[in-house]
PDB file of C-alpha atoms in Angstrom:
ATOM      1  CA  MET A   1     -77.780-111.805 -69.452  1.00  0.00           C
ATOM      2  CA  VAL A   2     -78.412-108.997 -66.986  1.00  0.00           C
ATOM      3  CA  SER A   3     -75.895-106.160 -66.878  1.00  0.00           C
ATOM      4  CA  SER A   4     -75.409-103.211 -64.567  1.00  0.00           C
ATOM      5  CA  GLN A   5     -72.628-100.652 -64.616  1.00  0.00           C
ATOM      6  CA  PHE A   6     -71.851 -97.755 -62.300  1.00  0.00           C
ATOM      7  CA  HIS A   7     -69.165 -95.099 -62.520  1.00  0.00           C
ATOM      8  CA  TYR A   8     -67.625 -93.452 -59.465  1.00  0.00           C
ATOM      9  CA  THR A   9     -66.403 -89.870 -59.707  1.00  0.00           C
ATOM     10  CA  LYS A  10     -66.061 -87.041 -57.223  1.00  0.00           C
ATOM     11  CA  GLN A  11     -69.365 -85.629 -58.456  1.00  0.00           C
ATOM     12  CA  ASN A  12     -71.257 -88.930 -58.611  1.00  0.00           C
ATOM     13  CA  ARG A  13     -70.757 -91.453 -55.836  1.00  0.00           C
ATOM     14  CA  PHE A  14     -72.033 -94.827 -56.962  1.00  0.00           C
ATOM     15  CA  MET A  15     -72.244 -96.592 -53.583  1.00  0.00           C
ATOM     16  CA  PRO A  16     -75.980 -96.004 -52.952  1.00  0.00           C
ATOM     17  CA  PHE A  17     -76.741 -97.381 -56.413  1.00  0.00           C
ATOM     18  CA  LEU A  18     -74.336-100.276 -55.981  1.00  0.00           C
ATOM     19  CA  LEU A  19     -75.882-101.243 -52.661  1.00  0.00           C
ATOM     20  CA  ALA A  20     -79.362-101.094 -54.203  1.00  0.00           C
ATOM     21  CA  GLU A  21     -78.190-103.345 -57.042  1.00  0.00           C
ATOM     22  CA  ILE A  22     -76.622-105.841 -54.651  1.00  0.00           C
ATOM     23  CA  LEU A  23     -79.794-105.882 -52.569  1.00  0.00           C
ATOM     24  CA  ASN A  24     -81.816-106.532 -55.746  1.00  0.00           C
ATOM     25  CA  PHE A  25     -79.399-109.362 -56.448  1.00  0.00           C
ATOM     26  CA  GLN A  26     -79.973-110.787 -52.951  1.00  0.00           C
ATOM     27  CA  GLY A  27     -83.277-112.235 -54.147  1.00  0.00           C
ATOM     28  CA  SER A  28     -81.262-114.543 -56.408  1.00  0.00           C
ATOM     29  CA  THR A  29     -78.704-115.618 -53.816  1.00  0.00           C
ATOM     30  CA  HIS A  30     -80.298-118.979 -53.258  1.00  0.00           C
ATOM     31  CA  ARG A  31     -78.598-119.717 -56.558  1.00  0.00           C
ATOM     32  CA  ILE A  32     -75.050-118.505 -55.813  1.00  0.00           C
ATOM     33  CA  GLY A  33     -72.304-120.983 -55.122  1.00  0.00           C
ATOM     34  CA  VAL A  34     -70.337-119.121 -52.410  1.00  0.00           C
ATOM     35  CA  GLY A  35     -72.065-120.421 -49.320  1.00  0.00           C
ATOM     36  CA  SER A  36     -73.943-117.310 -48.267  1.00  0.00           C
ATOM     37  CA  PHE A  37     -74.785-113.787 -49.322  1.00  0.00           C
ATOM     38  CA  SER A  38     -72.484-112.467 -46.579  1.00  0.00           C
ATOM     39  CA  TYR A  39     -69.441-114.012 -48.321  1.00  0.00           C
ATOM     40  CA  LEU A  40     -70.420-112.265 -51.543  1.00  0.00           C
ATOM     41  CA  ILE A  41     -70.748-108.904 -49.750  1.00  0.00           C
ATOM     42  CA  GLU A  42     -67.427-109.494 -47.985  1.00  0.00           C
ATOM     43  CA  ILE A  43     -65.581-110.285 -51.228  1.00  0.00           C
ATOM     44  CA  LEU A  44     -67.104-107.358 -53.123  1.00  0.00           C
ATOM     45  CA  GLY A  45     -66.445-105.054 -50.164  1.00  0.00           C
ATOM     46  CA  ILE A  46     -62.743-105.946 -50.182  1.00  0.00           C
ATOM     47  CA  LEU A  47     -62.425-105.510 -53.960  1.00  0.00           C
ATOM     48  CA  ILE A  48     -64.299-102.184 -53.966  1.00  0.00           C
ATOM     49  CA  ASP A  49     -62.408-100.908 -50.913  1.00  0.00           C
ATOM     50  CA  ASN A  50     -59.080-101.704 -52.620  1.00  0.00           C
ATOM     51  CA  ALA A  51     -60.157 -99.844 -55.763  1.00  0.00           C
ATOM     52  CA  ILE A  52     -61.284 -96.821 -53.731  1.00  0.00           C
ATOM     53  CA  GLU A  53     -58.054 -96.755 -51.694  1.00  0.00           C
ATOM     54  CA  ALA A  54     -55.996 -96.933 -54.899  1.00  0.00           C
ATOM     55  CA  GLN A  55     -57.877 -93.901 -56.206  1.00  0.00           C
ATOM     56  CA  ILE A  56     -57.408 -91.903 -53.007  1.00  0.00           C
ATOM     57  CA  ARG A  57     -53.630 -92.131 -53.507  1.00  0.00           C
ATOM     58  CA  THR A  58     -53.742 -90.909 -57.129  1.00  0.00           C
ATOM     59  CA  GLU A  59     -53.884 -87.433 -58.611  1.00  0.00           C
ATOM     60  CA  GLY A  60     -56.755 -86.210 -60.765  1.00  0.00           C
ATOM     61  CA  GLU A  61     -60.299 -87.463 -61.151  1.00  0.00           C
ATOM     62  CA  LYS A  62     -61.262 -90.425 -58.975  1.00  0.00           C
ATOM     63  CA  ARG A  63     -62.894 -93.126 -61.077  1.00  0.00           C
ATOM     64  CA  ILE A  64     -64.134 -96.649 -60.405  1.00  0.00           C
ATOM     65  CA  ILE A  65     -66.318 -98.817 -62.605  1.00  0.00           C
ATOM     66  CA  PHE A  66     -68.483-101.624 -61.200  1.00  0.00           C
ATOM     67  CA  LYS A  67     -70.143-104.089 -63.578  1.00  0.00           C
ATOM     68  CA  PHE A  68     -72.491-106.962 -62.831  1.00  0.00           C
ATOM     69  CA  PHE A  69     -73.443-109.633 -65.374  1.00  0.00           C
ATOM     70  CA  GLU A  70     -75.764-112.595 -64.923  1.00  0.00           C
ATOM     71  CA  TYR A  71     -75.375-115.490 -67.341  1.00  0.00           C
ATOM     72  CA  THR A  72     -77.181-118.814 -67.530  1.00  0.00           C
ATOM     73  CA  ASN A  73     -74.599-120.613 -65.387  1.00  0.00           C
ATOM     74  CA  LYS A  74     -72.691-117.876 -63.530  1.00  0.00           C
ATOM     75  CA  TYR A  75     -72.468-114.334 -62.187  1.00  0.00           C
ATOM     76  CA  LEU A  76     -69.613-111.933 -62.970  1.00  0.00           C
ATOM     77  CA  PHE A  77     -68.782-108.897 -60.834  1.00  0.00           C
ATOM     78  CA  THR A  78     -66.091-106.593 -62.217  1.00  0.00           C
ATOM     79  CA  ILE A  79     -64.437-103.663 -60.435  1.00  0.00           C
ATOM     80  CA  MET A  80     -62.055-101.461 -62.419  1.00  0.00           C
ATOM     81  CA  ASN A  81     -59.920 -98.459 -61.549  1.00  0.00           C
ATOM     82  CA  PRO A  82     -57.150 -96.545 -63.328  1.00  0.00           C
ATOM     83  CA  TYR A  83     -53.717 -97.639 -62.113  1.00  0.00           C
ATOM     84  CA  GLU A  84     -50.175 -97.865 -63.443  1.00  0.00           C
ATOM     85  CA  HIS A  85     -49.328-100.994 -65.429  1.00  0.00           C
ATOM     86  CA  VAL A  86     -48.410-103.822 -63.059  1.00  0.00           C
ATOM     87  CA  SER A  87     -46.531-107.018 -63.935  1.00  0.00           C
ATOM     88  CA  TYR A  88     -48.397-110.282 -63.550  1.00  0.00           C
ATOM     89  CA  ALA A  89     -45.832-111.393 -60.963  1.00  0.00           C
ATOM     90  CA  GLU A  90     -46.727-108.316 -58.889  1.00  0.00           C
ATOM     91  CA  ILE A  91     -50.460-108.975 -59.322  1.00  0.00           C
ATOM     92  CA  GLU A  92     -49.963-112.551 -58.113  1.00  0.00           C
ATOM     93  CA  SER A  93     -48.128-111.246 -55.052  1.00  0.00           C
ATOM     94  CA  TRP A  94     -51.152-109.110 -54.065  1.00  0.00           C
ATOM     95  CA  PHE A  95     -52.974-112.338 -53.151  1.00  0.00           C
ATOM     96  CA  ARG A  96     -50.296-113.487 -50.684  1.00  0.00           C
ATOM     97  CA  GLN A  97     -50.828-113.080 -46.965  1.00  0.00           C
ATOM     98  CA  ASN A  98     -49.354-109.849 -45.549  1.00  0.00           C
ATOM     99  CA  LYS A  99     -48.497-108.479 -49.019  1.00  0.00           C
ATOM    100  CA  SER A 100     -49.791-104.962 -49.544  1.00  0.00           C
ATOM    101  CA  THR A 101     -49.064-101.904 -51.645  1.00  0.00           C
ATOM    102  CA  LYS A 102     -50.576 -99.822 -48.824  1.00  0.00           C
ATOM    103  CA  GLY A 103     -47.963-100.302 -46.127  1.00  0.00           C
ATOM    104  CA  LYS A 104     -47.207-102.464 -43.106  1.00  0.00           C
ATOM    105  CA  GLU A 105     -49.863-104.257 -41.055  1.00  0.00           C
ATOM    106  CA  ARG A 106     -51.946-104.736 -44.227  1.00  0.00           C
ATOM    107  CA  GLY A 107     -52.329-107.406 -46.882  1.00  0.00           C
ATOM    108  CA  LEU A 108     -55.088-109.684 -45.628  1.00  0.00           C
ATOM    109  CA  GLY A 109     -57.980-108.653 -47.895  1.00  0.00           C
ATOM    110  CA  LEU A 110     -57.044-110.235 -51.217  1.00  0.00           C
ATOM    111  CA  PHE A 111     -55.538-113.225 -49.418  1.00  0.00           C
ATOM    112  CA  TYR A 112     -58.914-113.736 -47.713  1.00  0.00           C
ATOM    113  CA  VAL A 113     -60.758-113.318 -51.048  1.00  0.00           C
ATOM    114  CA  LYS A 114     -58.513-116.011 -52.532  1.00  0.00           C
ATOM    115  CA  LYS A 115     -59.242-118.396 -49.633  1.00  0.00           C
ATOM    116  CA  ILE A 116     -63.028-117.932 -49.913  1.00  0.00           C
ATOM    117  CA  CYS A 117     -62.850-118.463 -53.671  1.00  0.00           C
ATOM    118  CA  GLU A 118     -60.817-121.648 -53.221  1.00  0.00           C
ATOM    119  CA  GLU A 119     -63.306-122.965 -50.656  1.00  0.00           C
ATOM    120  CA  TYR A 120     -66.375-122.335 -52.827  1.00  0.00           C
ATOM    121  CA  ASN A 121     -64.919-123.005 -56.288  1.00  0.00           C
ATOM    122  CA  ALA A 122     -65.270-119.352 -57.272  1.00  0.00           C
ATOM    123  CA  CYS A 123     -62.645-117.445 -59.209  1.00  0.00           C
ATOM    124  CA  VAL A 124     -61.162-113.968 -58.923  1.00  0.00           C
ATOM    125  CA  LEU A 125     -59.167-112.729 -61.904  1.00  0.00           C
ATOM    126  CA  CYS A 126     -57.000-109.630 -61.970  1.00  0.00           C
ATOM    127  CA  ARG A 127     -55.433-108.034 -65.023  1.00  0.00           C
ATOM    128  CA  ASN A 128     -54.269-104.830 -66.641  1.00  0.00           C
ATOM    129  CA  THR A 129     -56.655-103.555 -69.267  1.00  0.00           C
ATOM    130  CA  GLU A 130     -56.688-100.489 -71.473  1.00  0.00           C
ATOM    131  CA  TYR A 131     -59.725 -98.272 -71.035  1.00  0.00           C
ATOM    132  CA  MET A 132     -60.139 -94.666 -72.152  1.00  0.00           C
ATOM    133  CA  GLN A 133     -56.532 -94.711 -73.418  1.00  0.00           C
ATOM    134  CA  GLU A 134     -55.009 -95.497 -70.029  1.00  0.00           C
ATOM    135  CA  ASN A 135     -54.171 -98.553 -67.971  1.00  0.00           C
ATOM    136  CA  TRP A 136     -56.776 -99.825 -65.521  1.00  0.00           C
ATOM    137  CA  ILE A 137     -56.692-102.687 -63.040  1.00  0.00           C
ATOM    138  CA  GLU A 138     -59.650-104.999 -63.530  1.00  0.00           C
ATOM    139  CA  MET A 139     -60.764-107.444 -60.834  1.00  0.00           C
ATOM    140  CA  THR A 140     -63.440-109.930 -61.878  1.00  0.00           C
ATOM    141  CA  LEU A 141     -65.210-112.253 -59.467  1.00  0.00           C
ATOM    142  CA  GLU A 142     -66.812-115.248 -61.161  1.00  0.00           C
ATOM    143  CA  ILE A 143     -69.327-117.262 -59.163  1.00  0.00           C
ATOM    144  CA  LYS A 144     -71.087-120.270 -60.580  1.00  0.00           C
ATOM    145  CA  LYS A 145     -74.778-120.586 -59.896  1.00  0.00           C
ATOM    146  CA  ALA A 146     -75.379-123.185 -57.207  1.00  0.00           C
ATOM    147  CA  ASP A 147     -77.361-125.429 -59.537  1.00  0.00           C
ATOM    148  CA  LYS A 148     -74.485-125.321 -62.090  1.00  0.00           C
ATOM    149  CA  ILE A 149     -71.651-126.417 -59.765  1.00  0.00           C
TER     150      ILE A 149
END
């Protein structure tokens, strides 16, 4: 198993490190089961952008955690950010077309992620999780290795 983790705060922006890690990962993309590296970047971009936008609208320290794990048969990418507890019905609604917590004329990102995942037999999971004694939203993208599909 390979693991990477980055924290985002006002003082320490993780994006340069995240991009370097994803580019390191690109050497292994002949083994991912989502069609092309561009789909992976697109999915991760949407998930990270949503986490960043959720933090912009909150008070206090801005924090995001990105984790990457490589297992024998799959890759896991996890993005977490502090957020109020959300019902599972509400979480499910985030993946519907034109449903957004950010206002009108929004709500295509997670719907698009869902469609890509359905097409390539990948999985995106979203849940509330307790971390550092507060609620966080955790999005995990699971992609099977191409030779394990």
